[in-house]
Structures are given as C-alpha cells and as structure tokens.
CSV table of C-alpha atoms in Angstrom, one decimal:
chain,number,residue,atom,x,y,z
A,666,MET,CA,114.9,190.5,85.6
A,667,TRP,CA,118.0,188.4,86.3
A,668,ILE,CA,115.9,185.2,86.7
A,669,TYR,CA,114.9,185.3,83.0
A,670,LEU,CA,118.6,185.3,82.0
A,671,PHE,CA,119.0,181.9,83.7
A,672,LEU,CA,115.7,180.8,82.2
A,673,GLY,CA,117.0,181.7,78.8
A,674,ILE,CA,120.3,179.7,79.4
A,675,TYR,CA,118.2,176.8,80.5
A,676,GLY,CA,115.9,177.0,77.5
A,677,LEU,CA,118.6,177.4,74.9
A,678,SER,CA,120.6,174.5,76.4
A,679,MET,CA,117.6,172.3,76.4
A,680,CYS,CA,116.9,173.3,72.7
A,681,PHE,CA,120.4,172.1,71.8
A,682,ILE,CA,119.8,168.8,73.5
A,683,LEU,CA,116.5,168.5,71.7
A,684,CYS,CA,118.1,169.1,68.3
A,685,TYR,CA,120.8,166.6,69.1
A,686,SER,CA,118.1,164.0,70.1
A,687,LEU,CA,116.2,164.6,66.9
A,688,ALA,CA,119.3,163.8,64.9
A,689,GLN,CA,119.6,160.6,67.0
A,690,ALA,CA,116.0,159.8,66.1
A,691,ASN,CA,116.9,160.0,62.5
A,692,LEU,CA,119.8,157.6,63.0
A,693,LEU,CA,117.6,155.2,64.9
A,694,TRP,CA,115.2,155.1,61.9
A,695,HIS,CA,118.0,154.3,59.5
A,696,PHE,CA,119.5,151.8,62.0
A,697,PHE,CA,116.5,149.6,61.2
A,698,ARG,CA,117.0,150.1,57.5
A,699,PHE,CA,120.6,149.1,57.8
A,700,LYS,CA,119.8,145.9,59.6
A,701,ARG,CA,117.3,144.9,57.0
A,702,ASN,CA,119.8,145.5,54.1
A,703,LEU,CA,122.9,144.1,55.8
A,704,THR,CA,124.6,141.8,53.3
A,705,PRO,CA,128.2,141.0,54.4
A,706,ALA,CA,130.8,140.3,51.7
A,707,ALA,CA,131.8,136.7,51.3
A,708,SER,CA,135.0,135.7,53.0
A,709,ALA,CA,138.1,135.9,50.8
A,710,SER,CA,139.8,133.0,49.2
A,711,ASP,CA,143.6,132.7,49.2
A,712,THR,CA,143.8,133.7,45.5
A,713,ASN,CA,144.5,137.3,44.4
A,714,LEU,CA,144.5,138.7,47.9
A,715,PRO,CA,146.2,142.1,48.3
A,716,ALA,CA,149.2,142.6,50.6
A,717,VAL,CA,148.2,143.8,54.0
A,718,THR,CA,150.1,145.6,56.7
A,719,ILE,CA,148.8,145.5,60.3
A,720,GLN,CA,150.0,148.4,62.4
A,721,LEU,CA,150.1,148.0,66.2
A,722,PRO,CA,150.8,151.4,67.9
A,723,VAL,CA,152.2,150.6,71.3
A,724,TYR,CA,153.3,152.9,74.2
A,725,ASN,CA,154.2,151.4,77.6
A,726,GLU,CA,151.9,148.5,77.4
A,727,LYS,CA,153.6,145.8,79.4
A,728,TYR,CA,150.3,144.4,80.7
A,729,VAL,CA,148.7,143.6,77.4
A,730,VAL,CA,151.4,143.4,74.7
A,731,LYS,CA,151.9,139.6,75.1
A,732,ARG,CA,148.3,138.8,74.3
A,733,LEU,CA,148.3,141.4,71.4
A,734,ILE,CA,151.2,139.8,69.7
A,735,ALA,CA,149.8,136.3,70.2
A,736,ALA,CA,146.5,137.4,68.6
A,737,MET,CA,148.3,138.8,65.6
A,738,ALA,CA,150.3,135.6,65.1
A,739,ARG,CA,146.9,133.8,64.9
A,740,MET,CA,145.6,136.1,62.1
A,741,ASP,CA,144.4,134.0,59.2
A,742,TYR,CA,145.9,135.4,56.0
A,743,PRO,CA,148.5,134.2,53.6
A,744,ALA,CA,151.9,134.6,55.3
A,745,ASP,CA,153.6,136.0,52.2
A,746,LYS,CA,151.0,138.8,51.9
A,747,LEU,CA,150.9,139.8,55.6
A,748,GLU,CA,153.2,142.2,57.4
A,749,ILE,CA,152.7,143.1,61.1
A,750,GLN,CA,154.3,146.4,62.2
A,751,ILE,CA,154.8,146.9,65.9
A,752,LEU,CA,155.1,150.7,66.2
A,753,ASP,CA,156.7,150.9,69.7
A,754,ASP,CA,157.2,154.3,71.4
A,755,SER,CA,157.7,152.7,74.8
A,756,THR,CA,160.1,154.0,77.4
A,757,ASP,CA,159.8,151.2,79.9
A,758,GLU,CA,160.3,147.4,79.9
A,759,THR,CA,157.7,146.9,77.2
A,760,CYS,CA,160.5,147.2,74.6
A,761,SER,CA,162.4,144.2,76.0
A,762,ILE,CA,159.1,142.2,76.5
A,763,ILE,CA,158.3,142.7,72.8
A,764,ARG,CA,161.8,141.7,71.6
A,765,GLU,CA,161.7,138.5,73.7
A,766,LEU,CA,158.2,137.6,72.6
A,767,LEU,CA,159.0,138.0,68.9
A,768,GLN,CA,161.5,135.2,69.1
A,769,ASN,CA,158.5,132.8,69.7
A,770,PHE,CA,157.1,133.6,66.2
A,771,PRO,CA,159.9,133.2,63.7
A,772,LYS,CA,157.5,132.3,60.9
A,773,THR,CA,155.3,135.4,61.3
A,774,ASN,CA,156.4,138.6,59.5
A,775,PHE,CA,156.7,140.9,62.4
A,776,LYS,CA,158.5,144.2,61.9
A,777,TYR,CA,159.6,145.9,65.1
A,778,LEU,CA,160.0,149.7,64.8
A,779,HIS,CA,161.0,151.6,67.9
A,780,ARG,CA,161.1,155.4,68.1
A,781,LYS,CA,163.3,157.1,70.6
A,782,GLU,CA,161.3,160.4,70.1
A,783,ARG,CA,157.5,160.2,70.4
A,784,THR,CA,157.0,162.9,67.8
A,785,GLY,CA,153.3,163.3,66.9
A,786,PHE,CA,152.3,160.7,69.4
A,787,LYS,CA,150.0,157.9,67.9
A,788,ALA,CA,149.5,159.9,64.6
A,789,GLY,CA,153.3,160.3,64.3
A,790,ALA,CA,153.9,156.6,64.9
A,791,LEU,CA,151.3,155.6,62.3
A,792,ARG,CA,152.7,158.1,59.8
A,793,GLU,CA,156.2,156.8,60.1
A,794,GLY,CA,155.1,153.2,60.0
A,795,LEU,CA,153.2,153.9,56.8
A,796,GLU,CA,156.3,155.1,55.0
A,797,LYS,CA,157.8,151.6,55.5
A,798,ALA,CA,154.6,149.6,55.1
A,799,SER,CA,154.6,147.2,52.2
A,800,GLY,CA,150.8,146.5,52.3
A,801,GLU,CA,148.2,147.9,49.9
A,802,LEU,CA,145.8,147.8,52.8
A,803,ILE,CA,146.5,149.0,56.4
A,804,ALA,CA,144.7,147.5,59.4
A,805,ILE,CA,145.2,149.1,62.8
A,806,PHE,CA,144.7,147.7,66.3
A,807,ASP,CA,145.4,149.3,69.6
A,808,ALA,CA,147.3,147.4,72.3
A,809,ASP,CA,144.2,146.3,74.2
A,810,PHE,CA,142.4,144.6,71.3
A,811,ILE,CA,142.2,140.9,70.5
A,812,PRO,CA,140.8,140.8,67.0
A,813,ASP,CA,139.0,137.9,65.3
A,814,ASP,CA,141.5,135.8,63.4
A,815,GLN,CA,139.2,136.0,60.4
A,816,PHE,CA,139.2,139.8,60.5
A,817,LEU,CA,141.2,140.3,57.3
A,818,LEU,CA,139.4,137.6,55.3
A,819,LYS,CA,136.0,139.2,56.3
A,820,THR,CA,137.0,142.8,55.5
A,821,VAL,CA,139.5,142.7,52.6
A,822,PRO,CA,136.9,141.6,50.0
A,823,HIS,CA,135.2,145.0,50.3
A,824,PHE,CA,138.2,146.7,48.8
A,825,SER,CA,137.4,145.2,45.4
A,826,ASP,CA,135.3,148.3,45.1
A,827,SER,CA,137.9,151.0,44.2
A,828,ARG,CA,135.8,153.7,46.0
A,829,ILE,CA,136.1,152.1,49.4
A,830,GLY,CA,138.7,153.8,51.5
A,831,MET,CA,138.1,152.3,55.0
A,832,VAL,CA,136.1,149.4,56.6
A,833,GLN,CA,135.4,149.7,60.3
A,834,SER,CA,134.4,146.8,62.6
A,835,ARG,CA,132.3,146.9,65.7
A,836,TRP,CA,134.1,146.9,69.1
A,837,GLY,CA,133.3,144.1,71.5
A,838,HIS,CA,134.1,144.1,75.2
A,839,LEU,CA,136.5,141.7,76.9
A,840,ASN,CA,135.6,142.8,80.5
A,841,GLU,CA,132.2,144.5,80.3
A,842,ASN,CA,131.0,142.6,83.5
A,843,TYR,CA,134.1,143.5,85.5
A,844,SER,CA,132.4,146.4,87.3
A,845,LEU,CA,129.6,148.9,87.2
A,846,PHE,CA,131.7,151.4,85.2
A,847,THR,CA,132.7,148.9,82.6
A,848,ARG,CA,129.1,147.9,82.2
A,849,LEU,CA,128.1,151.6,81.7
A,850,GLN,CA,130.9,152.1,79.1
A,851,ALA,CA,129.7,149.1,77.2
A,852,PHE,CA,126.2,150.5,77.4
A,853,ALA,CA,127.3,153.7,75.8
A,854,LEU,CA,129.7,152.3,73.2
A,855,ASP,CA,127.1,149.8,72.0
A,856,ALA,CA,124.8,152.7,71.2
A,857,HIS,CA,127.5,154.3,69.1
A,858,PHE,CA,128.5,151.2,67.3
A,859,MET,CA,125.0,150.0,66.7
A,860,VAL,CA,122.6,153.0,66.1
A,861,GLU,CA,125.1,155.8,65.3
A,862,GLN,CA,127.5,154.0,63.0
A,863,MET,CA,124.8,151.9,61.3
A,864,GLY,CA,122.4,154.8,61.0
A,865,ARG,CA,125.0,157.1,59.4
A,866,ASN,CA,126.3,154.4,57.1
A,867,ALA,CA,122.8,153.4,55.9
A,868,GLN,CA,122.3,156.9,54.4
A,869,GLN,CA,125.9,157.4,53.2
A,870,ALA,CA,126.5,160.1,55.8
A,871,PHE,CA,130.1,160.6,57.2
A,872,ILE,CA,131.1,157.9,59.6
A,873,ASN,CA,134.4,157.7,61.5
A,874,PHE,CA,137.3,155.3,61.8
A,875,ASN,CA,137.3,154.6,65.5
A,876,GLY,CA,141.1,154.6,65.9
A,877,THR,CA,141.4,150.8,65.9
A,878,GLY,CA,139.6,147.7,64.7
A,879,GLY,CA,139.5,149.1,61.1
A,880,ILE,CA,141.3,148.6,57.8
A,881,TRP,CA,142.3,151.4,55.3
A,882,ARG,CA,143.3,151.5,51.7
A,883,LYS,CA,146.9,153.0,51.9
A,884,GLU,CA,146.1,155.2,48.9
A,885,CYS,CA,143.2,156.7,50.8
A,886,ILE,CA,145.3,157.7,53.8
A,887,ILE,CA,147.9,159.4,51.6
A,888,ASP,CA,145.4,161.1,49.3
A,889,ALA,CA,143.6,162.5,52.4
A,890,GLY,CA,146.8,164.1,53.7
A,891,ASN,CA,148.1,161.3,55.9
A,892,TRP,CA,148.0,161.1,59.7
A,893,GLN,CA,148.1,164.5,61.4
A,894,GLU,CA,148.6,165.3,65.1
A,895,ASP,CA,146.9,168.7,65.3
A,896,THR,CA,143.9,167.2,67.1
A,897,LEU,CA,143.7,164.6,69.8
A,898,THR,CA,141.4,162.4,67.7
A,899,GLU,CA,143.6,161.7,64.6
A,900,ASP,CA,141.2,159.0,63.6
A,901,LEU,CA,138.1,161.3,63.4
A,902,ASP,CA,140.3,164.0,61.6
A,903,LEU,CA,141.5,161.6,58.9
A,904,SER,CA,138.0,160.2,58.5
A,905,TYR,CA,136.6,163.6,57.6
A,906,ARG,CA,139.4,164.6,55.4
A,907,ALA,CA,139.1,161.3,53.4
A,908,GLN,CA,135.3,161.4,53.0
A,909,GLN,CA,135.5,165.0,51.9
A,910,ARG,CA,137.9,163.8,49.2
A,911,GLY,CA,135.1,161.4,48.0
A,912,TRP,CA,136.3,158.1,49.6
A,913,LYS,CA,133.5,155.8,50.7
A,914,PHE,CA,133.6,154.2,54.2
A,915,LEU,CA,131.9,150.9,55.1
A,916,TYR,CA,130.8,149.7,58.6
A,917,ARG,CA,130.6,146.0,59.4
A,918,PRO,CA,128.7,145.5,62.7
A,919,ASP,CA,128.9,141.7,62.3
A,920,VAL,CA,132.7,141.7,62.4
A,921,VAL,CA,133.6,142.2,66.1
A,922,SER,CA,136.9,143.3,67.5
A,923,PRO,CA,137.0,142.8,71.3
A,924,ALA,CA,138.8,145.2,73.5
A,925,GLU,CA,139.3,146.0,77.2
A,926,LEU,CA,137.3,148.7,78.9
A,927,PRO,CA,139.1,150.9,81.5
A,928,PRO,CA,137.8,149.8,84.9
A,929,VAL,CA,138.8,152.8,87.0
A,930,MET,CA,137.5,156.4,86.9
A,931,SER,CA,140.9,158.0,86.4
A,932,ALA,CA,141.5,156.0,83.2
A,933,ILE,CA,137.9,156.6,82.0
A,934,LYS,CA,138.4,160.3,82.4
A,935,SER,CA,141.7,160.2,80.6
A,936,GLN,CA,140.0,158.5,77.6
A,937,GLN,CA,136.9,160.7,77.8
A,938,PHE,CA,139.0,163.9,77.8
A,939,ARG,CA,140.9,162.9,74.7
A,940,TRP,CA,137.7,161.8,72.8
A,941,THR,CA,135.7,164.9,73.7
A,942,LYS,CA,138.4,167.5,73.3
A,943,GLY,CA,139.6,165.9,70.0
A,944,GLY,CA,136.0,165.9,68.8
A,945,ALA,CA,135.7,169.6,69.5
A,946,GLU,CA,139.0,170.2,67.7
A,947,CYS,CA,137.8,168.4,64.7
A,948,ALA,CA,134.6,170.4,64.7
A,949,VAL,CA,136.7,173.6,64.5
A,950,LYS,CA,138.8,172.1,61.8
A,951,HIS,CA,136.2,170.5,59.6
A,952,LEU,CA,132.6,171.7,60.2
A,953,LYS,CA,132.8,174.9,58.1
A,954,GLN,CA,134.3,173.0,55.2
A,955,VAL,CA,131.7,170.3,55.3
A,956,LEU,CA,128.8,172.8,55.5
A,957,LYS,CA,130.2,174.7,52.5
A,958,GLY,CA,130.9,171.5,50.6
A,959,PRO,CA,129.0,169.8,47.8
A,960,PHE,CA,127.1,167.5,50.1
A,961,SER,CA,123.4,166.8,50.6
A,962,PHE,CA,121.5,168.3,53.4
A,963,LYS,CA,121.3,165.1,55.4
A,964,VAL,CA,125.0,164.6,55.1
A,965,LYS,CA,125.7,168.1,56.4
A,966,MET,CA,123.1,167.7,59.2
A,967,HIS,CA,124.6,164.5,60.5
A,968,ALA,CA,128.1,165.8,60.1
A,969,ALA,CA,127.2,168.8,62.3
A,970,ALA,CA,125.5,166.6,64.9
A,971,HIS,CA,128.5,164.2,64.8
A,972,LEU,CA,131.2,166.9,65.1
A,973,LEU,CA,129.3,168.8,67.7
A,974,ASN,CA,128.1,165.9,69.8
A,975,SER,CA,130.7,166.6,72.5
A,976,MET,CA,128.9,169.9,73.1
A,977,ILE,CA,126.2,167.9,74.8
A,978,PHE,CA,128.3,168.0,78.0
A,979,ILE,CA,128.5,171.7,78.1
A,980,ALA,CA,124.7,171.9,77.4
A,981,VAL,CA,124.0,169.4,80.3
A,982,LEU,CA,126.3,171.4,82.6
A,983,LEU,CA,124.5,174.7,81.8
A,984,VAL,CA,121.1,173.1,82.2
A,985,GLY,CA,122.1,171.7,85.6
A,986,LEU,CA,123.6,174.9,86.9
A,987,SER,CA,120.8,177.2,85.5
A,988,SER,CA,118.2,174.9,86.9
A,989,ILE,CA,119.1,176.0,90.4
A,990,PRO,CA,117.9,179.6,90.0
A,991,VAL,CA,115.1,178.5,87.7
A,992,TRP,CA,113.8,176.1,90.5
A,993,TRP,CA,114.1,179.0,92.9
A,994,GLY,CA,112.2,181.3,90.5
A,995,PHE,CA,109.3,178.8,90.3
A,996,TYR,CA,109.3,178.3,94.1
A,997,GLN,CA,109.1,182.1,94.7
A,998,GLY,CA,106.5,182.6,92.0
A,999,LEU,CA,108.9,184.7,89.9
A,1000,ILE,CA,108.4,182.5,86.8
A,1001,PRO,CA,104.9,181.6,85.7
A,1002,LEU,CA,104.1,177.9,86.1
A,1003,LEU,CA,103.0,177.9,82.4
A,1004,TYR,CA,106.7,178.1,81.4
A,1005,PHE,CA,107.4,174.9,83.3
A,1006,LYS,CA,104.5,173.1,81.6
A,1007,ALA,CA,105.8,174.3,78.2
A,1008,ALA,CA,109.1,172.7,79.1
A,1009,ALA,CA,107.5,169.3,79.0
A,1010,LEU,CA,108.3,169.4,75.3
A,1011,PHE,CA,111.9,168.6,76.2
A,1012,LEU,CA,110.8,165.3,77.6
A,1013,LEU,CA,110.9,164.2,74.0
A,1014,SER,CA,114.7,164.3,74.2
A,1015,PHE,CA,114.7,161.8,77.0
A,1016,ILE,CA,112.2,159.5,75.2
A,1017,ILE,CA,114.4,159.5,72.0
A,1018,ILE,CA,117.6,158.9,73.9
A,1019,ALA,CA,116.0,156.1,75.9
A,1020,LEU,CA,114.8,154.5,72.6
A,1021,VAL,CA,118.3,154.8,71.0
A,1022,TYR,CA,119.9,153.0,74.0
A,1023,PHE,CA,117.0,150.5,74.2
A,1024,PHE,CA,117.3,149.2,70.6
A,1025,ALA,CA,121.1,149.4,70.6
A,1026,ASN,CA,121.6,147.3,73.7
A,1027,LEU,CA,118.5,145.1,73.4
A,1028,SER,CA,119.3,144.1,69.8
A,1029,LEU,CA,122.7,142.8,71.0
A,1030,ALA,CA,120.9,140.8,73.7
A,1031,ASN,CA,118.3,139.5,71.3
A,1032,TYR,CA,115.6,141.4,73.1
A,1033,SER,CA,115.8,138.9,76.0
A,1034,ARG,CA,114.1,139.4,79.4
A,1035,LYS,CA,117.5,139.5,81.1
A,1036,GLY,CA,118.6,142.2,78.6
A,1037,LEU,CA,115.5,144.2,79.3
A,1038,LEU,CA,115.9,144.1,83.1
A,1039,ARG,CA,119.5,145.1,82.8
A,1040,TYR,CA,118.5,148.0,80.5
A,1041,LEU,CA,116.0,149.3,83.0
A,1042,TRP,CA,118.6,149.9,85.7
A,1043,GLU,CA,121.5,150.8,83.4
A,1044,LEU,CA,119.7,153.6,81.6
A,1045,PRO,CA,119.1,155.9,84.6
A,1046,VAL,CA,122.5,155.1,86.1
A,1047,PHE,CA,124.2,155.8,82.8
A,1048,LEU,CA,122.4,159.1,82.3
A,1049,SER,CA,123.3,160.1,85.9
A,1050,VAL,CA,127.0,159.3,85.4
A,1051,SER,CA,127.0,161.1,82.1
A,1052,MET,CA,125.7,164.2,83.8
A,1053,GLY,CA,128.4,163.7,86.5
A,1054,LEU,CA,131.1,163.8,83.8
A,1055,SER,CA,129.8,167.1,82.4
A,1056,VAL,CA,132.4,169.2,84.4
A,1057,HIS,CA,135.3,167.1,83.3
A,1058,ASN,CA,134.2,166.6,79.7
A,1059,GLY,CA,132.9,170.2,79.4
A,1060,GLN,CA,136.3,171.5,80.2
A,1061,ALA,CA,137.8,169.2,77.5
A,1062,VAL,CA,135.2,170.5,74.9
A,1063,TRP,CA,135.9,174.2,75.9
A,1064,GLU,CA,139.7,173.6,75.5
A,1065,GLY,CA,139.1,172.0,72.1
A,1066,LEU,CA,136.9,174.9,70.9
A,1067,THR,CA,139.2,177.6,72.1
A,1068,GLY,CA,142.4,176.0,70.6
A,1069,LYS,CA,144.2,175.2,73.9
A,1070,LYS,CA,146.7,172.4,73.1
A,1071,SER,CA,147.5,169.5,75.4
A,1072,PRO,CA,149.5,166.3,74.9
A,1073,PHE,CA,148.1,163.0,73.8
A,1074,ILE,CA,147.6,160.9,77.0
A,1075,ARG,CA,146.8,157.3,76.2
A,1076,THR,CA,144.4,155.3,78.3
A,1077,PRO,CA,146.2,152.8,80.7
A,1078,LYS,CA,145.6,149.2,79.9
A,1079,TYR,CA,145.1,146.5,82.6
A,1080,ASN,CA,144.6,143.0,81.1
A,1081,LEU,CA,141.5,142.3,83.2
A,1082,ASP,CA,139.0,139.6,82.2
A,1083,GLU,CA,135.7,139.8,84.0
A,1084,LYS,CA,136.4,139.4,87.7
A,1085,ARG,CA,140.0,138.2,87.4
A,1086,GLY,CA,143.0,140.4,88.0
A,1087,ALA,CA,143.3,143.7,89.8
A,1088,TRP,CA,143.9,147.3,88.7
A,1089,VAL,CA,145.4,148.6,91.9
A,1090,SER,CA,149.0,147.8,91.1
A,1091,ASN,CA,149.0,149.3,87.6
A,1092,VAL,CA,152.1,151.5,87.3
A,1093,TYR,CA,150.5,153.7,84.6
A,1094,HIS,CA,148.0,155.4,86.9
A,1095,GLN,CA,147.9,159.2,87.2
A,1096,LEU,CA,148.3,160.2,90.9
A,1097,LYS,CA,147.3,163.8,90.8
A,1098,VAL,CA,143.7,164.6,91.6
A,1099,PRO,CA,142.5,167.2,89.1
A,1100,ALA,CA,140.7,170.3,90.5
A,1101,GLY,CA,137.6,169.3,88.6
A,1102,THR,CA,137.1,166.3,90.9
A,1103,TYR,CA,136.6,168.7,93.9
A,1104,VAL,CA,134.1,170.7,91.8
A,1105,GLU,CA,132.2,167.4,91.1
A,1106,ALA,CA,132.1,166.7,94.9
A,1107,ILE,CA,130.8,170.1,95.7
A,1108,LEU,CA,128.1,169.9,93.0
A,1109,ALA,CA,127.1,166.5,94.3
A,1110,LEU,CA,126.5,168.0,97.8
A,1111,LEU,CA,124.8,171.0,96.3
A,1112,PHE,CA,122.3,169.0,94.3
A,1113,LEU,CA,121.7,166.7,97.2
A,1114,VAL,CA,120.7,169.7,99.3
A,1115,LEU,CA,118.4,170.8,96.5
A,1116,VAL,CA,116.7,167.4,96.6
A,1117,GLY,CA,116.2,167.8,100.3
A,1118,LEU,CA,114.8,171.3,99.8
A,1119,SER,CA,112.4,170.1,97.1
A,1120,LEU,CA,111.1,167.4,99.4
A,1121,TYR,CA,110.8,169.9,102.3
A,1122,THR,CA,109.0,172.5,100.2
A,1123,ALA,CA,106.9,170.0,98.2
A,1124,THR,CA,108.2,171.5,94.9
A,1125,TYR,CA,108.7,168.3,92.9
A,1126,GLU,CA,109.1,169.8,89.4
A,1127,MET,CA,112.9,169.2,89.2
A,1128,LEU,CA,113.3,166.6,91.9
A,1129,LEU,CA,114.1,163.7,89.6
A,1130,PHE,CA,116.6,165.8,87.6
A,1131,HIS,CA,118.4,167.1,90.6
A,1132,ALA,CA,118.5,163.6,92.2
A,1133,MET,CA,120.1,162.3,89.0
A,1134,LEU,CA,122.7,165.1,89.1
A,1135,ALA,CA,123.4,164.4,92.8
A,1136,LEU,CA,123.9,160.7,92.1
A,1137,GLY,CA,126.0,161.3,89.0
A,1138,PHE,CA,128.4,163.9,90.5
A,1139,GLY,CA,128.5,161.8,93.6
A,1140,MET,CA,129.5,158.6,91.8
A,1141,VAL,CA,132.0,160.3,89.6
A,1142,SER,CA,133.7,162.2,92.4
A,1143,VAL,CA,133.8,159.3,94.8
A,1144,ALA,CA,135.2,156.9,92.1
A,1145,SER,CA,137.8,159.5,91.1
A,1146,PHE,CA,139.0,160.0,94.7
A,1147,ARG,CA,139.0,156.3,95.3
A,1148,SER,CA,141.1,155.5,92.3
A,1149,TYR,CA,143.7,158.0,93.5
A,1150,ARG,CA,143.7,157.1,97.2
A,1151,ILE,CA,144.1,153.3,96.6
A,1152,LYS,CA,146.9,153.9,94.2
A,1153,ALA,CA,148.6,156.3,96.5
A,1154,GLY,CA,148.3,153.9,99.4
A,1155,LYS,CA,146.3,156.3,101.6
C-alpha cells in the first residue's frame, strides 16, 4: 500500500537523525573530558618567536574594513616578525578606503595585494598571498572579525610541537543581541564551537579550520596541497587533506575571536547555502578516502558524521513532507497505532540535541538563571527555524552531492553593534527573491492547516511537530520576503 512507502521514508529519515544525534551524544561526553583536561599553553615571550603572516581576504567590505585594519594594527607581536597581507579582490570603493587607511599606520608592516581577476575566489586569494608570505605561520581573519590583540601570543607557542599544523580559536559574537536571528545564530554556533569542536579534539578526531580565526603552519598548507577552490568550503577541504596527511590540529576554546553575525535572512541564507553545499561537496571529495584510510573506528565515525551533517536538512525535509500522509494514515486507521508508539524511540534524538545545546550555551553563561530562561525559549524557536531552512539548505546539499557548481558568494557585512546601526541601506544585498522562498511560504500555510485539522479531529500525535514546522517555515519565509521588500523600497 502506498501509505507504507511514506511510512518507510519517514522511518528511514528519522533513523538518520537518530544516528546523527548518537554521534552528538558521544561528542557531548568528550566535551566534558576536554573541559577537565584543558591546559592552555603559556603566552609567548618576545624571544625566539617565528615570523607570522596574517592574511585578510577582502571583497567589497567598505562597511567593516576600517575596524579590521585598526584591529590588526593593535596586534601584539614583534613588529619585525609580523607581516599583514590585505588580499583585496574588491571592485568598489573598498580599494580606495584601504589605501587611505594604510597611511595612518606607517609603522605596521601592511602588504596590500589587489587582484583584478577574482580567480578561485577566497581560496585563490589565499593561495596567491601564500606565495608572497614571509611568515612561517599563517593566521587568517575574515573582514568581519576583530581578534584579540593577544591572539598570536596565545596560539603561536603550540607550534613548538612540530606535529601541529593548525590552531583554531572559538568565534565570539559582536552583535548576538541585535535581533532574534542573530541570537539564534549564536545559539547554533556556540554548540559547534563548544561541544562539537571540543568533543572531536578531545578524542583526536578530525576537526576543521573554520575559515577564519585560526593560524596555520605554512608547511602544513603546502604539504596538504594548498588552497583549492573545487568546493565552496575551502577551509573544511584543506582541513581534511591536512589531517589525512598526519598533521595534528588543536582547538583553543579559551581564545575568542569576535565576529559579526548577519542580521537579515537573505544574508543568513547566503552563508548557510555556502556552508551546507560546501560540506556536501567535501563529503563527496573526502569521505571515501577517510573510511578507507588507516584511521581508528571513532575517527572514521566522527568524520562521517561531520562530513554528512548537512544531510540533516534533507532528512528533516523528508520527515516533514512524509509526515503528512503518515498523519492521514493514522487518522484513517490505515497504519496501526502500534507503529506510532514505536516511533517514540526517536524522541531520544530530541533529548540528545536538547542536551547538546543546553550544555554548550549554559556553560558559556556559567549556568546562570538568566541563561537557563533564555535557553528555554531559544531551543524550540531555534529548532523551528532550522526546520524552516530545510528547503533552502536541502537544495544546497543536493547540489553539493550531485556536483552542480555555483560561484562563491560571500556573506554581506554590516558593522552593526547590538542595537546601533541599520542594515537596510547596505548596498551588498541580493534583490532577487529565490523560488524556494515561495515554497517555504506555501509549506508554512500547509502545516498551519494541518495544525488546525489536528485540533479539529482531536488527532494530536503530530500536532507539536507540525506546529513547529508551520512556525519555522513561516518565520523564514516572512523574514526572507521582508529583507527583499525593505531593500527594494516596496
């Protein structure tokens, strides 16, 4: 019977989510182990320090480049051993802004490199800059970051171990309280930078350079094949190539590199698309090699969960869509109620995910009462919005898995601090509403109708799930349309 086809899709998708959550549970366990054993390296002295090059990839960043350059000029490191490359691919007034700003810092060793052709996008800029870099170590910061001026002195000492290829810091958030969506992004990123990065590093599983806020050994980059642009996540790609070559990565959660979170849905989607599609491309490129490689079972397990984590959006979308005929089957008596009771096993996934976000976010809030109250409302809203992004991110994952290529579209920056400033006048917004936004709006209405039908027919088994889907698709679609309409002046 056709209804069992949808039940099978629903069950298999939920099994994938359960397996992913079990991997998260393992990371949570090792997160506590990492915290107990965290022993940061001592800050470096001025003697015998290696030469360092800081690379700043920039592309049309007129709103944030001033504070970026000012932050770099404050970096605490011997001037004769520090080079700062500004890798500028800009096509607007950012170029003239940078040249004018550099005149204010004659004693800082800034090297301005402007490319007329944006070949290879960010990966290409980093690769070309590396050819001219004088440093033994290469630190990288995106344009929206304002790193700690002690960053180098805190991370460089780790490279006394010749096996260390990269040290990654934890991202902080300059504007997490700017809006609901910046709060939800901080909520998600904190789970990655606390539980996931710490949990993987505690058991020597593969971790990833996060594209910024990290420092590499130049020899490691070259040995691993240098920066490549065949995926949208050149950072994840190089991370896996380097670790497969035997290089060790280190994560420092106590070194914080603050950055700006995109405040508007169009920018959030742009970033999410690049991350999820690039992750899927890296899975195609590396997963088979890792699974066949000479690594332990736990390393292979976490590599698979890591590389395939973007698949969660396709699983969520399939669960949501297949839940409609499954709900109808239960209502009509076509599916035995016993099947629904057996599905209670999948509640374990929710419990595990809730615990991951609980400890990640509450540990940063010192388990305060305020942090707990914020967590209690952020978790359901975050899960709903994540479901609402499943159409957009699911498309990105599918394109990544099937090999469809697309250009590297960087996330617009705004220079917003908490409630100051406005994003409406930003000239880097995309104006075209993607077709997926209309699909999200339709699904929001569909699941809202299902909520009403569940209440009318007193079939409450999927009421909460469908309500979260309606809320998530509704919030994402409304925010998407709003970001377009305000910019377009409609």
